[in-house]
């Protein structure tokens, strides 16, 4: 009888450990995916810096997936020091939660369009982090920004 009770106690202990492990893994999975996004949004961007004679007029489409894969397509013009350039680029990258609304960007692959003639020293492409948050009371809008670009309202419809 005592052997049977020991086996039952061991079995209950094992079941308790497995249930605890399942709860922990489920919590981690939900928490990590809660911070990820699944949307495509579009916005127009105008950036002016009179001190450096820099103007950026572009439209972009940003796609983020729960898997952490992302893509951005940018189409527009850049003006710098009296010269005008055509901007046509697609970039693929990975994103992951960093701190609160800040996401770390990795594995950038940039594809320049045939007409893209913006020199590397004219357009800052240092995109290490991305600020992303949904706008309260606006179901179809997301606020997006970087260290080098202002915050942008990006519409998902």
JSON list of C-alpha atoms in Angstrom, two decimals:
[
{"chain": "A", "resi": 1, "resn": "UNK", "atom": "CA", "xyz": [0.00, 0.00, 0.00]},
{"chain": "A", "resi": 2, "resn": "UNK", "atom": "CA", "xyz": [2.79, 2.45, 0.77]},
{"chain": "A", "resi": 3, "resn": "UNK", "atom": "CA", "xyz": [4.45, 1.76, -2.58]},
{"chain": "A", "resi": 4, "resn": "UNK", "atom": "CA", "xyz": [1.21, 2.59, -4.33]},
{"chain": "A", "resi": 5, "resn": "UNK", "atom": "CA", "xyz": [0.91, 5.86, -2.37]},
{"chain": "A", "resi": 6, "resn": "UNK", "atom": "CA", "xyz": [4.51, 6.75, -3.21]},
{"chain": "A", "resi": 7, "resn": "UNK", "atom": "CA", "xyz": [3.88, 6.17, -6.92]},
{"chain": "A", "resi": 8, "resn": "UNK", "atom": "CA", "xyz": [0.71, 8.24, -6.77]},
{"chain": "A", "resi": 9, "resn": "UNK", "atom": "CA", "xyz": [2.54, 11.04, -4.93]},
{"chain": "A", "resi": 10, "resn": "UNK", "atom": "CA", "xyz": [5.35, 10.93, -7.50]},
{"chain": "A", "resi": 11, "resn": "UNK", "atom": "CA", "xyz": [2.85, 11.01, -10.35]},
{"chain": "A", "resi": 12, "resn": "UNK", "atom": "CA", "xyz": [1.00, 13.97, -8.80]},
{"chain": "A", "resi": 13, "resn": "UNK", "atom": "CA", "xyz": [4.32, 15.77, -8.28]},
{"chain": "A", "resi": 14, "resn": "UNK", "atom": "CA", "xyz": [5.30, 15.17, -11.90]},
{"chain": "A", "resi": 15, "resn": "UNK", "atom": "CA", "xyz": [1.91, 16.38, -13.13]},
{"chain": "A", "resi": 16, "resn": "UNK", "atom": "CA", "xyz": [2.24, 19.52, -10.96]},
{"chain": "A", "resi": 17, "resn": "UNK", "atom": "CA", "xyz": [5.70, 20.25, -12.38]},
{"chain": "A", "resi": 18, "resn": "UNK", "atom": "CA", "xyz": [4.50, 19.71, -15.97]},
{"chain": "A", "resi": 19, "resn": "UNK", "atom": "CA", "xyz": [1.45, 21.94, -15.46]},
{"chain": "A", "resi": 20, "resn": "UNK", "atom": "CA", "xyz": [3.69, 24.63, -13.94]},
{"chain": "A", "resi": 21, "resn": "UNK", "atom": "CA", "xyz": [6.07, 24.38, -16.88]},
{"chain": "A", "resi": 22, "resn": "UNK", "atom": "CA", "xyz": [3.17, 24.58, -19.34]},
{"chain": "A", "resi": 23, "resn": "UNK", "atom": "CA", "xyz": [1.81, 27.70, -17.59]},
{"chain": "A", "resi": 24, "resn": "UNK", "atom": "CA", "xyz": [5.27, 29.33, -17.67]},
{"chain": "A", "resi": 25, "resn": "UNK", "atom": "CA", "xyz": [5.83, 28.56, -21.36]},
{"chain": "A", "resi": 26, "resn": "UNK", "atom": "CA", "xyz": [2.32, 29.81, -22.22]},
{"chain": "A", "resi": 27, "resn": "UNK", "atom": "CA", "xyz": [2.87, 33.03, -20.26]},
{"chain": "A", "resi": 28, "resn": "UNK", "atom": "CA", "xyz": [6.21, 33.65, -21.99]},
{"chain": "A", "resi": 29, "resn": "UNK", "atom": "CA", "xyz": [4.70, 32.98, -25.43]},
{"chain": "A", "resi": 30, "resn": "UNK", "atom": "CA", "xyz": [1.73, 35.29, -24.86]},
{"chain": "A", "resi": 31, "resn": "UNK", "atom": "CA", "xyz": [3.91, 38.03, -23.36]},
{"chain": "A", "resi": 32, "resn": "UNK", "atom": "CA", "xyz": [6.42, 37.95, -26.21]},
{"chain": "A", "resi": 33, "resn": "UNK", "atom": "CA", "xyz": [3.73, 37.96, -28.91]},
{"chain": "A", "resi": 34, "resn": "UNK", "atom": "CA", "xyz": [1.63, 40.62, -27.20]},
{"chain": "A", "resi": 35, "resn": "UNK", "atom": "CA", "xyz": [4.42, 43.10, -27.92]},
{"chain": "A", "resi": 36, "resn": "UNK", "atom": "CA", "xyz": [4.63, 42.17, -31.61]},
{"chain": "A", "resi": 37, "resn": "UNK", "atom": "CA", "xyz": [2.49, 43.62, -34.39]},
{"chain": "A", "resi": 38, "resn": "UNK", "atom": "CA", "xyz": [0.68, 42.40, -37.49]},
{"chain": "A", "resi": 39, "resn": "UNK", "atom": "CA", "xyz": [-0.20, 45.28, -39.79]},
{"chain": "A", "resi": 40, "resn": "UNK", "atom": "CA", "xyz": [0.62, 47.23, -42.91]},
{"chain": "A", "resi": 41, "resn": "UNK", "atom": "CA", "xyz": [0.40, 51.00, -42.79]},
{"chain": "A", "resi": 42, "resn": "UNK", "atom": "CA", "xyz": [1.11, 53.91, -45.11]},
{"chain": "A", "resi": 43, "resn": "UNK", "atom": "CA", "xyz": [2.07, 57.54, -44.51]},
{"chain": "A", "resi": 44, "resn": "UNK", "atom": "CA", "xyz": [3.50, 60.60, -46.18]},
{"chain": "A", "resi": 45, "resn": "UNK", "atom": "CA", "xyz": [6.62, 62.08, -44.66]},
{"chain": "A", "resi": 46, "resn": "UNK", "atom": "CA", "xyz": [8.03, 65.59, -44.92]},
{"chain": "A", "resi": 47, "resn": "UNK", "atom": "CA", "xyz": [11.20, 66.48, -43.09]},
{"chain": "A", "resi": 48, "resn": "UNK", "atom": "CA", "xyz": [12.88, 69.89, -43.32]},
{"chain": "A", "resi": 49, "resn": "UNK", "atom": "CA", "xyz": [16.17, 71.07, -41.84]},
{"chain": "A", "resi": 50, "resn": "UNK", "atom": "CA", "xyz": [16.93, 74.64, -42.91]},
{"chain": "A", "resi": 51, "resn": "UNK", "atom": "CA", "xyz": [20.32, 74.68, -41.18]},
{"chain": "A", "resi": 52, "resn": "UNK", "atom": "CA", "xyz": [21.67, 71.90, -43.42]},
{"chain": "A", "resi": 53, "resn": "UNK", "atom": "CA", "xyz": [19.47, 72.59, -46.47]},
{"chain": "A", "resi": 54, "resn": "UNK", "atom": "CA", "xyz": [17.97, 69.11, -46.21]},
{"chain": "A", "resi": 55, "resn": "UNK", "atom": "CA", "xyz": [14.44, 68.30, -47.42]},
{"chain": "A", "resi": 56, "resn": "UNK", "atom": "CA", "xyz": [12.83, 64.87, -47.54]},
{"chain": "A", "resi": 57, "resn": "UNK", "atom": "CA", "xyz": [9.44, 64.36, -49.19]},
{"chain": "A", "resi": 58, "resn": "UNK", "atom": "CA", "xyz": [8.44, 60.71, -49.32]},
{"chain": "A", "resi": 59, "resn": "UNK", "atom": "CA", "xyz": [5.67, 58.22, -48.95]},
{"chain": "A", "resi": 60, "resn": "UNK", "atom": "CA", "xyz": [6.26, 54.91, -47.30]},
{"chain": "A", "resi": 61, "resn": "UNK", "atom": "CA", "xyz": [4.55, 51.64, -46.61]},
{"chain": "A", "resi": 62, "resn": "UNK", "atom": "CA", "xyz": [5.57, 49.67, -43.53]},
{"chain": "A", "resi": 63, "resn": "UNK", "atom": "CA", "xyz": [4.65, 46.03, -42.92]},
{"chain": "A", "resi": 64, "resn": "UNK", "atom": "CA", "xyz": [5.25, 44.32, -39.56]},
{"chain": "A", "resi": 65, "resn": "UNK", "atom": "CA", "xyz": [4.53, 40.65, -38.84]},
{"chain": "A", "resi": 66, "resn": "UNK", "atom": "CA", "xyz": [4.06, 38.78, -35.54]},
{"chain": "A", "resi": 67, "resn": "UNK", "atom": "CA", "xyz": [7.03, 36.63, -36.57]},
{"chain": "A", "resi": 68, "resn": "UNK", "atom": "CA", "xyz": [9.35, 39.64, -36.28]},
{"chain": "A", "resi": 69, "resn": "UNK", "atom": "CA", "xyz": [9.77, 40.04, -40.04]},
{"chain": "A", "resi": 70, "resn": "UNK", "atom": "CA", "xyz": [9.27, 43.52, -41.46]},
{"chain": "A", "resi": 71, "resn": "UNK", "atom": "CA", "xyz": [9.55, 45.48, -44.67]},
{"chain": "A", "resi": 72, "resn": "UNK", "atom": "CA", "xyz": [9.43, 49.16, -45.56]},
{"chain": "A", "resi": 73, "resn": "UNK", "atom": "CA", "xyz": [9.11, 50.71, -49.00]},
{"chain": "A", "resi": 74, "resn": "UNK", "atom": "CA", "xyz": [10.07, 54.38, -49.43]},
{"chain": "A", "resi": 75, "resn": "UNK", "atom": "CA", "xyz": [9.43, 56.49, -52.53]},
{"chain": "A", "resi": 76, "resn": "UNK", "atom": "CA", "xyz": [10.15, 60.21, -52.80]},
{"chain": "A", "resi": 77, "resn": "UNK", "atom": "CA", "xyz": [12.68, 62.99, -53.28]},
{"chain": "A", "resi": 78, "resn": "UNK", "atom": "CA", "xyz": [15.59, 64.28, -51.26]},
{"chain": "A", "resi": 79, "resn": "UNK", "atom": "CA", "xyz": [17.02, 67.81, -51.54]},
{"chain": "A", "resi": 80, "resn": "UNK", "atom": "CA", "xyz": [20.46, 68.52, -50.07]},
{"chain": "A", "resi": 81, "resn": "UNK", "atom": "CA", "xyz": [22.80, 71.50, -50.69]},
{"chain": "A", "resi": 82, "resn": "UNK", "atom": "CA", "xyz": [20.95, 72.64, -53.80]},
{"chain": "A", "resi": 83, "resn": "UNK", "atom": "CA", "xyz": [20.77, 69.19, -55.42]},
{"chain": "A", "resi": 84, "resn": "UNK", "atom": "CA", "xyz": [17.68, 67.00, -55.86]},
{"chain": "A", "resi": 85, "resn": "UNK", "atom": "CA", "xyz": [17.79, 63.21, -55.67]},
{"chain": "A", "resi": 86, "resn": "UNK", "atom": "CA", "xyz": [15.28, 60.43, -56.35]},
{"chain": "A", "resi": 87, "resn": "UNK", "atom": "CA", "xyz": [14.64, 58.05, -53.45]},
{"chain": "A", "resi": 88, "resn": "UNK", "atom": "CA", "xyz": [13.32, 54.55, -54.27]},
{"chain": "A", "resi": 89, "resn": "UNK", "atom": "CA", "xyz": [14.15, 51.88, -51.68]},
{"chain": "A", "resi": 90, "resn": "UNK", "atom": "CA", "xyz": [12.82, 48.73, -50.09]},
{"chain": "A", "resi": 91, "resn": "UNK", "atom": "CA", "xyz": [14.28, 47.38, -46.89]},
{"chain": "A", "resi": 92, "resn": "UNK", "atom": "CA", "xyz": [13.69, 44.06, -45.19]},
{"chain": "A", "resi": 93, "resn": "UNK", "atom": "CA", "xyz": [14.60, 43.61, -41.54]},
{"chain": "A", "resi": 94, "resn": "UNK", "atom": "CA", "xyz": [13.82, 41.82, -38.28]},
{"chain": "A", "resi": 95, "resn": "UNK", "atom": "CA", "xyz": [12.35, 43.59, -35.26]},
{"chain": "A", "resi": 96, "resn": "UNK", "atom": "CA", "xyz": [12.05, 42.50, -31.63]},
{"chain": "A", "resi": 97, "resn": "UNK", "atom": "CA", "xyz": [10.78, 44.13, -28.42]},
{"chain": "A", "resi": 98, "resn": "UNK", "atom": "CA", "xyz": [13.45, 46.10, -26.57]},
{"chain": "A", "resi": 99, "resn": "UNK", "atom": "CA", "xyz": [12.01, 48.44, -23.90]},
{"chain": "A", "resi": 100, "resn": "UNK", "atom": "CA", "xyz": [8.34, 49.47, -23.65]},
{"chain": "A", "resi": 101, "resn": "UNK", "atom": "CA", "xyz": [7.44, 50.88, -27.09]},
{"chain": "A", "resi": 102, "resn": "UNK", "atom": "CA", "xyz": [11.00, 50.64, -28.46]},
{"chain": "A", "resi": 103, "resn": "UNK", "atom": "CA", "xyz": [11.89, 47.82, -30.86]},
{"chain": "A", "resi": 104, "resn": "UNK", "atom": "CA", "xyz": [15.38, 46.69, -31.89]},
{"chain": "A", "resi": 105, "resn": "UNK", "atom": "CA", "xyz": [15.99, 46.33, -35.63]},
{"chain": "A", "resi": 106, "resn": "UNK", "atom": "CA", "xyz": [18.37, 43.71, -37.04]},
{"chain": "A", "resi": 107, "resn": "UNK", "atom": "CA", "xyz": [19.42, 42.05, -40.29]},
{"chain": "A", "resi": 108, "resn": "UNK", "atom": "CA", "xyz": [18.78, 44.99, -42.62]},
{"chain": "A", "resi": 109, "resn": "UNK", "atom": "CA", "xyz": [18.75, 44.27, -46.34]},
{"chain": "A", "resi": 110, "resn": "UNK", "atom": "CA", "xyz": [18.27, 47.38, -48.49]},
{"chain": "A", "resi": 111, "resn": "UNK", "atom": "CA", "xyz": [17.25, 47.14, -52.13]},
{"chain": "A", "resi": 112, "resn": "UNK", "atom": "CA", "xyz": [17.78, 50.36, -54.08]},
{"chain": "A", "resi": 113, "resn": "UNK", "atom": "CA", "xyz": [15.47, 51.04, -57.00]},
{"chain": "A", "resi": 114, "resn": "UNK", "atom": "CA", "xyz": [16.91, 51.63, -60.47]},
{"chain": "A", "resi": 115, "resn": "UNK", "atom": "CA", "xyz": [16.20, 55.37, -60.30]},
{"chain": "A", "resi": 116, "resn": "UNK", "atom": "CA", "xyz": [17.47, 55.82, -56.72]},
{"chain": "A", "resi": 117, "resn": "UNK", "atom": "CA", "xyz": [20.44, 58.18, -56.85]},
{"chain": "A", "resi": 118, "resn": "UNK", "atom": "CA", "xyz": [20.69, 59.38, -53.23]},
{"chain": "A", "resi": 119, "resn": "UNK", "atom": "CA", "xyz": [24.35, 59.28, -52.09]},
{"chain": "A", "resi": 120, "resn": "UNK", "atom": "CA", "xyz": [25.07, 57.41, -48.85]},
{"chain": "A", "resi": 121, "resn": "UNK", "atom": "CA", "xyz": [26.28, 60.57, -47.08]},
{"chain": "A", "resi": 122, "resn": "UNK", "atom": "CA", "xyz": [23.06, 62.48, -47.84]},
{"chain": "A", "resi": 123, "resn": "UNK", "atom": "CA", "xyz": [20.47, 60.20, -46.25]},
{"chain": "A", "resi": 124, "resn": "UNK", "atom": "CA", "xyz": [20.96, 58.85, -42.74]},
{"chain": "A", "resi": 125, "resn": "UNK", "atom": "CA", "xyz": [20.07, 55.18, -42.64]},
{"chain": "A", "resi": 126, "resn": "UNK", "atom": "CA", "xyz": [21.03, 54.45, -39.03]},
{"chain": "A", "resi": 127, "resn": "UNK", "atom": "CA", "xyz": [17.85, 52.68, -38.01]},
{"chain": "A", "resi": 128, "resn": "UNK", "atom": "CA", "xyz": [18.79, 50.61, -34.97]},
{"chain": "A", "resi": 129, "resn": "UNK", "atom": "CA", "xyz": [15.54, 51.14, -33.08]},
{"chain": "A", "resi": 130, "resn": "UNK", "atom": "CA", "xyz": [11.94, 51.86, -33.96]},
{"chain": "A", "resi": 131, "resn": "UNK", "atom": "CA", "xyz": [9.33, 53.45, -31.68]},
{"chain": "A", "resi": 132, "resn": "UNK", "atom": "CA", "xyz": [5.90, 51.87, -32.28]},
{"chain": "A", "resi": 133, "resn": "UNK", "atom": "CA", "xyz": [2.67, 52.40, -30.38]},
{"chain": "A", "resi": 134, "resn": "UNK", "atom": "CA", "xyz": [-1.02, 52.24, -31.22]},
{"chain": "A", "resi": 135, "resn": "UNK", "atom": "CA", "xyz": [-2.84, 55.55, -30.90]},
{"chain": "A", "resi": 136, "resn": "UNK", "atom": "CA", "xyz": [-5.63, 55.53, -28.32]},
{"chain": "A", "resi": 137, "resn": "UNK", "atom": "CA", "xyz": [-9.09, 56.28, -29.77]},
{"chain": "A", "resi": 138, "resn": "UNK", "atom": "CA", "xyz": [-7.85, 55.78, -33.36]},
{"chain": "A", "resi": 139, "resn": "UNK", "atom": "CA", "xyz": [-8.35, 52.16, -34.42]},
{"chain": "A", "resi": 140, "resn": "UNK", "atom": "CA", "xyz": [-6.55, 52.56, -37.73]},
{"chain": "A", "resi": 141, "resn": "UNK", "atom": "CA", "xyz": [-3.46, 54.54, -36.70]},
{"chain": "A", "resi": 142, "resn": "UNK", "atom": "CA", "xyz": [-0.04, 53.76, -35.28]},
{"chain": "A", "resi": 143, "resn": "UNK", "atom": "CA", "xyz": [2.63, 56.21, -34.11]},
{"chain": "A", "resi": 144, "resn": "UNK", "atom": "CA", "xyz": [6.07, 55.35, -35.51]},
{"chain": "A", "resi": 145, "resn": "UNK", "atom": "CA", "xyz": [9.43, 57.08, -35.11]},
{"chain": "A", "resi": 146, "resn": "UNK", "atom": "CA", "xyz": [13.20, 56.62, -35.13]},
{"chain": "A", "resi": 147, "resn": "UNK", "atom": "CA", "xyz": [16.24, 58.42, -33.79]},
{"chain": "A", "resi": 148, "resn": "UNK", "atom": "CA", "xyz": [16.67, 60.28, -37.08]},
{"chain": "A", "resi": 149, "resn": "UNK", "atom": "CA", "xyz": [13.05, 60.73, -38.19]},
{"chain": "A", "resi": 150, "resn": "UNK", "atom": "CA", "xyz": [10.19, 62.50, -36.42]},
{"chain": "A", "resi": 151, "resn": "UNK", "atom": "CA", "xyz": [7.16, 60.64, -35.14]},
{"chain": "A", "resi": 152, "resn": "UNK", "atom": "CA", "xyz": [4.76, 59.74, -37.92]},
{"chain": "A", "resi": 153, "resn": "UNK", "atom": "CA", "xyz": [1.08, 58.81, -37.78]},
{"chain": "A", "resi": 154, "resn": "UNK", "atom": "CA", "xyz": [0.85, 55.73, -39.97]},
{"chain": "A", "resi": 155, "resn": "UNK", "atom": "CA", "xyz": [-2.64, 54.65, -41.09]},
{"chain": "A", "resi": 156, "resn": "UNK", "atom": "CA", "xyz": [-3.41, 50.95, -41.30]},
{"chain": "A", "resi": 157, "resn": "UNK", "atom": "CA", "xyz": [-6.46, 51.24, -43.58]}
]
